[in-house]
PDB file of C-alpha atoms in Angstrom:
ATOM      1  CA  UNK I 289    -107.778 160.797  53.827  1.00 72.00           C
ATOM      2  CA  UNK I 290    -108.371 157.042  53.844  1.00 86.00           C
ATOM      3  CA  UNK I 291    -106.390 155.972  56.908  1.00 91.00           C
ATOM      4  CA  UNK I 292    -109.511 155.269  58.957  1.00 93.00           C
ATOM      5  CA  UNK I 293    -111.016 153.275  56.204  1.00 93.00           C
ATOM      6  CA  UNK I 294    -107.918 151.158  55.667  1.00 94.00           C
ATOM      7  CA  UNK I 295    -107.574 150.491  59.425  1.00 95.00           C
ATOM      8  CA  UNK I 296    -111.148 149.284  59.563  1.00 96.00           C
ATOM      9  CA  UNK I 297    -110.737 147.090  56.580  1.00 96.00           C
ATOM     10  CA  UNK I 298    -107.512 145.589  57.892  1.00 96.00           C
ATOM     11  CA  UNK I 299    -109.146 144.994  61.284  1.00 96.00           C
ATOM     12  CA  UNK I 300    -112.055 143.281  59.624  1.00 96.00           C
ATOM     13  CA  UNK I 301    -109.782 141.095  57.514  1.00 97.00           C
ATOM     14  CA  UNK I 302    -107.692 140.190  60.561  1.00 96.00           C
ATOM     15  CA  UNK I 303    -110.888 139.252  62.505  1.00 95.00           C
ATOM     16  CA  UNK I 304    -112.179 137.109  59.618  1.00 96.00           C
ATOM     17  CA  UNK I 305    -108.791 135.347  59.405  1.00 95.00           C
ATOM     18  CA  UNK I 306    -108.968 134.694  63.202  1.00 93.00           C
ATOM     19  CA  UNK I 307    -112.537 133.329  62.899  1.00 92.00           C
ATOM     20  CA  UNK I 308    -111.593 131.085  60.035  1.00 93.00           C
ATOM     21  CA  UNK I 309    -108.720 129.676  61.926  1.00 92.00           C
ATOM     22  CA  UNK I 310    -110.970 129.146  64.919  1.00 91.00           C
ATOM     23  CA  UNK I 311    -113.576 127.312  62.800  1.00 89.00           C
ATOM     24  CA  UNK I 312    -111.085 125.166  61.104  1.00 89.00           C
ATOM     25  CA  UNK I 313    -109.480 124.045  64.433  1.00 88.00           C
ATOM     26  CA  UNK I 314    -112.628 123.521  66.451  1.00 80.00           C
ATOM     27  CA  UNK I 315    -116.235 123.919  65.159  1.00 66.00           C
ATOM     28  CA  UNK I 316    -117.665 124.827  68.562  1.00 71.00           C
ATOM     29  CA  UNK I 317    -116.212 127.858  70.429  1.00 75.00           C
ATOM     30  CA  UNK I 318    -117.745 130.415  72.681  1.00 82.00           C
ATOM     31  CA  UNK I 319    -116.132 133.208  71.023  1.00 84.00           C
ATOM     32  CA  UNK I 320    -118.171 133.118  67.808  1.00 86.00           C
ATOM     33  CA  UNK I 321    -120.910 135.491  69.038  1.00 88.00           C
ATOM     34  CA  UNK I 322    -118.281 138.131  70.068  1.00 92.00           C
ATOM     35  CA  UNK I 323    -116.487 137.764  66.696  1.00 92.00           C
ATOM     36  CA  UNK I 324    -119.824 138.129  64.747  1.00 92.00           C
ATOM     37  CA  UNK I 325    -120.688 141.290  66.762  1.00 95.00           C
ATOM     38  CA  UNK I 326    -117.242 142.784  66.086  1.00 96.00           C
ATOM     39  CA  UNK I 327    -117.574 141.952  62.372  1.00 95.00           C
ATOM     40  CA  UNK I 328    -120.903 143.717  62.240  1.00 96.00           C
ATOM     41  CA  UNK I 329    -119.376 146.804  63.990  1.00 96.00           C
ATOM     42  CA  UNK I 330    -116.346 146.918  61.697  1.00 96.00           C
ATOM     43  CA  UNK I 331    -118.508 146.481  58.504  1.00 96.00           C
ATOM     44  CA  UNK I 332    -120.680 149.427  59.799  1.00 96.00           C
ATOM     45  CA  UNK I 333    -117.558 151.549  60.330  1.00 96.00           C
ATOM     46  CA  UNK I 334    -116.395 150.740  56.802  1.00 96.00           C
ATOM     47  CA  UNK I 335    -119.733 151.613  55.350  1.00 96.00           C
ATOM     48  CA  UNK I 336    -119.985 154.962  57.223  1.00 95.00           C
ATOM     49  CA  UNK I 337    -116.453 155.916  56.329  1.00 95.00           C
ATOM     50  CA  UNK I 338    -117.146 155.156  52.608  1.00 94.00           C
ATOM     51  CA  UNK I 339    -120.309 157.265  52.910  1.00 94.00           C
ATOM     52  CA  UNK I 340    -118.362 160.168  54.554  1.00 93.00           C
ATOM     53  CA  UNK I 341    -115.681 159.989  51.898  1.00 92.00           C
ATOM     54  CA  UNK I 342    -118.425 160.013  49.106  1.00 92.00           C
ATOM     55  CA  UNK I 343    -120.212 162.990  50.708  1.00 93.00           C
ATOM     56  CA  UNK I 344    -116.966 165.001  50.731  1.00 91.00           C
ATOM     57  CA  UNK I 345    -116.069 164.040  47.166  1.00 89.00           C
ATOM     58  CA  UNK I 346    -117.955 161.822  44.906  1.00 88.00           C
ATOM     59  CA  UNK I 347    -114.841 160.866  42.980  1.00 89.00           C
ATOM     60  CA  UNK I 348    -112.698 160.317  46.038  1.00 90.00           C
ATOM     61  CA  UNK I 349    -111.298 157.119  44.760  1.00 89.00           C
ATOM     62  CA  UNK I 350    -110.000 158.722  41.565  1.00 89.00           C
ATOM     63  CA  UNK I 351    -108.279 161.428  43.558  1.00 88.00           C
ATOM     64  CA  UNK I 352    -106.166 158.890  45.485  1.00 87.00           C
ATOM     65  CA  UNK I 353    -102.551 158.838  44.627  1.00 88.00           C
ATOM     66  CA  UNK I 354     -99.306 157.204  45.799  1.00 90.00           C
ATOM     67  CA  UNK I 355     -99.271 155.693  49.212  1.00 92.00           C
ATOM     68  CA  UNK I 356    -102.905 156.300  49.902  1.00 91.00           C
ATOM     69  CA  UNK I 357    -103.927 154.333  46.776  1.00 92.00           C
ATOM     70  CA  UNK I 358    -101.582 151.526  47.558  1.00 93.00           C
ATOM     71  CA  UNK I 359    -102.729 151.214  51.132  1.00 94.00           C
ATOM     72  CA  UNK I 360    -106.418 151.213  50.096  1.00 94.00           C
ATOM     73  CA  UNK I 361    -105.573 148.605  47.411  1.00 94.00           C
ATOM     74  CA  UNK I 362    -103.747 146.309  49.726  1.00 96.00           C
ATOM     75  CA  UNK I 363    -106.435 146.642  52.420  1.00 96.00           C
ATOM     76  CA  UNK I 364    -109.143 145.832  49.868  1.00 95.00           C
ATOM     77  CA  UNK I 365    -107.300 142.820  48.457  1.00 96.00           C
ATOM     78  CA  UNK I 366    -106.570 141.439  52.020  1.00 97.00           C
ATOM     79  CA  UNK I 367    -110.300 141.878  52.990  1.00 96.00           C
ATOM     80  CA  UNK I 368    -111.394 140.307  49.763  1.00 97.00           C
ATOM     81  CA  UNK I 369    -109.278 137.222  50.323  1.00 97.00           C
ATOM     82  CA  UNK I 370    -110.224 136.969  53.939  1.00 97.00           C
ATOM     83  CA  UNK I 371    -113.870 137.261  53.100  1.00 96.00           C
ATOM     84  CA  UNK I 372    -113.702 134.578  50.487  1.00 97.00           C
ATOM     85  CA  UNK I 373    -112.020 132.096  52.771  1.00 96.00           C
ATOM     86  CA  UNK I 374    -114.260 132.986  55.698  1.00 95.00           C
ATOM     87  CA  UNK I 375    -117.535 132.644  53.563  1.00 95.00           C
ATOM     88  CA  UNK I 376    -116.360 129.143  52.338  1.00 95.00           C
ATOM     89  CA  UNK I 377    -115.707 127.993  55.871  1.00 92.00           C
ATOM     90  CA  UNK I 378    -118.914 129.463  57.259  1.00 90.00           C
ATOM     91  CA  UNK I 379    -120.968 127.872  54.347  1.00 93.00           C
ATOM     92  CA  UNK I 380    -119.395 124.509  55.168  1.00 91.00           C
ATOM     93  CA  UNK I 381    -120.177 124.800  58.849  1.00 87.00           C
ATOM     94  CA  UNK I 382    -123.743 125.728  58.166  1.00 89.00           C
ATOM     95  CA  UNK I 383    -124.136 122.836  55.801  1.00 91.00           C
ATOM     96  CA  UNK I 384    -122.631 120.431  58.380  1.00 88.00           C
ATOM     97  CA  UNK I 385    -125.004 121.712  61.040  1.00 86.00           C
ATOM     98  CA  UNK I 386    -128.013 121.338  58.757  1.00 89.00           C
ATOM     99  CA  UNK I 387    -126.911 117.755  57.888  1.00 92.00           C
ATOM    100  CA  UNK I 388    -126.370 117.069  61.643  1.00 88.00           C
ATOM    101  CA  UNK I 389    -129.809 118.314  62.561  1.00 86.00           C
ATOM    102  CA  UNK I 390    -131.364 116.276  59.840  1.00 87.00           C
ATOM    103  CA  UNK I 391    -129.601 113.114  61.116  1.00 89.00           C
ATOM    104  CA  UNK I 392    -130.627 113.859  64.751  1.00 85.00           C
ATOM    105  CA  UNK I 393    -134.293 114.381  63.452  1.00 80.00           C
ATOM    106  CA  UNK I 394    -134.294 111.116  61.589  1.00 81.00           C
ATOM    107  CA  UNK I 395    -132.916 109.211  64.498  1.00 82.00           C
ATOM    108  CA  UNK I 396    -135.397 110.747  66.874  1.00 78.00           C
ATOM    109  CA  UNK I 397    -138.179 109.875  64.445  1.00 75.00           C
ATOM    110  CA  UNK I 398    -136.891 106.375  64.164  1.00 76.00           C
ATOM    111  CA  UNK I 399    -136.630 105.954  68.088  1.00 77.00           C
ATOM    112  CA  UNK I 400    -139.916 107.560  68.859  1.00 71.00           C
ATOM    113  CA  UNK I 401    -142.003 106.163  66.078  1.00 66.00           C
ATOM    114  CA  UNK I 402    -143.748 109.468  65.380  1.00 59.00           C
ATOM    115  CA  UNK I 403    -145.586 108.228  62.286  1.00 60.00           C
ATOM    116  CA  UNK I 404    -149.299 108.107  63.065  1.00 62.00           C
ATOM    117  CA  UNK I 405    -152.363 107.190  61.207  1.00 62.00           C
ATOM    118  CA  UNK I 406    -155.588 109.098  60.811  1.00 64.00           C
ATOM    119  CA  UNK I 407    -158.941 108.150  59.472  1.00 61.00           C
ATOM    120  CA  UNK I 408    -159.614 109.889  56.199  1.00 66.00           C
ATOM    121  CA  UNK I 409    -162.848 111.193  54.693  1.00 67.00           C
ATOM    122  CA  UNK I 410    -162.970 108.230  52.228  1.00 69.00           C
ATOM    123  CA  UNK I 411    -162.665 105.631  55.028  1.00 65.00           C
ATOM    124  CA  UNK I 412    -159.019 104.979  54.468  1.00 64.00           C
ATOM    125  CA  UNK I 413    -156.072 105.293  57.044  1.00 62.00           C
ATOM    126  CA  UNK I 414    -153.467 107.849  56.056  1.00 64.00           C
ATOM    127  CA  UNK I 415    -149.964 108.032  57.441  1.00 63.00           C
ATOM    128  CA  UNK I 416    -148.704 111.262  58.776  1.00 64.00           C
ATOM    129  CA  UNK I 417    -145.144 112.038  59.664  1.00 63.00           C
ATOM    130  CA  UNK I 418    -145.213 114.221  62.809  1.00 63.00           C
ATOM    131  CA  UNK I 419    -142.185 116.214  63.740  1.00 63.00           C
ATOM    132  CA  UNK I 420    -139.792 114.537  66.144  1.00 60.00           C
ATOM    133  CA  UNK I 421    -139.725 115.959  69.623  1.00 62.00           C
ATOM    134  CA  UNK I 422    -136.288 117.609  69.667  1.00 65.00           C
ATOM    135  CA  UNK I 423    -134.909 120.102  72.204  1.00 66.00           C
ATOM    136  CA  UNK I 424    -131.747 121.977  71.522  1.00 66.00           C
ATOM    137  CA  UNK I 425    -129.432 122.945  74.230  1.00 67.00           C
ATOM    138  CA  UNK I 426    -127.957 126.374  73.193  1.00 64.00           C
ATOM    139  CA  UNK I 427    -125.082 126.106  75.698  1.00 63.00           C
ATOM    140  CA  UNK I 428    -123.026 123.513  73.778  1.00 52.00           C
TER     141      UNK I 428
END
């Protein structure tokens, strides 16, 4: 009854574990878009399988007994643990990327001197910080 659901959950957990390992070993890898797309597909499969089971019987989780209940519990726990680790690593990577872009922006502003002055309505000069001219190469 839940074999398809358990398989999808175990596959998603394994994929998250692989992604976490990749991100901890090297922050830049070309496989990340593929992994992200696979995670989306597996999450969709899990969602559709849960919806199918719920349509068939609203209380399908309560009807599980024996090995089916154990398999679903183990798959759920593994997915929860993998998700937690993966979320922490992805959050750290995003924060590092934001910090790196801020540092690049600050250095570009320092080098280009993008602060300009404009004449105000009251006759005073006002300083304006213009954005630094930064171009990002998406093929890192």
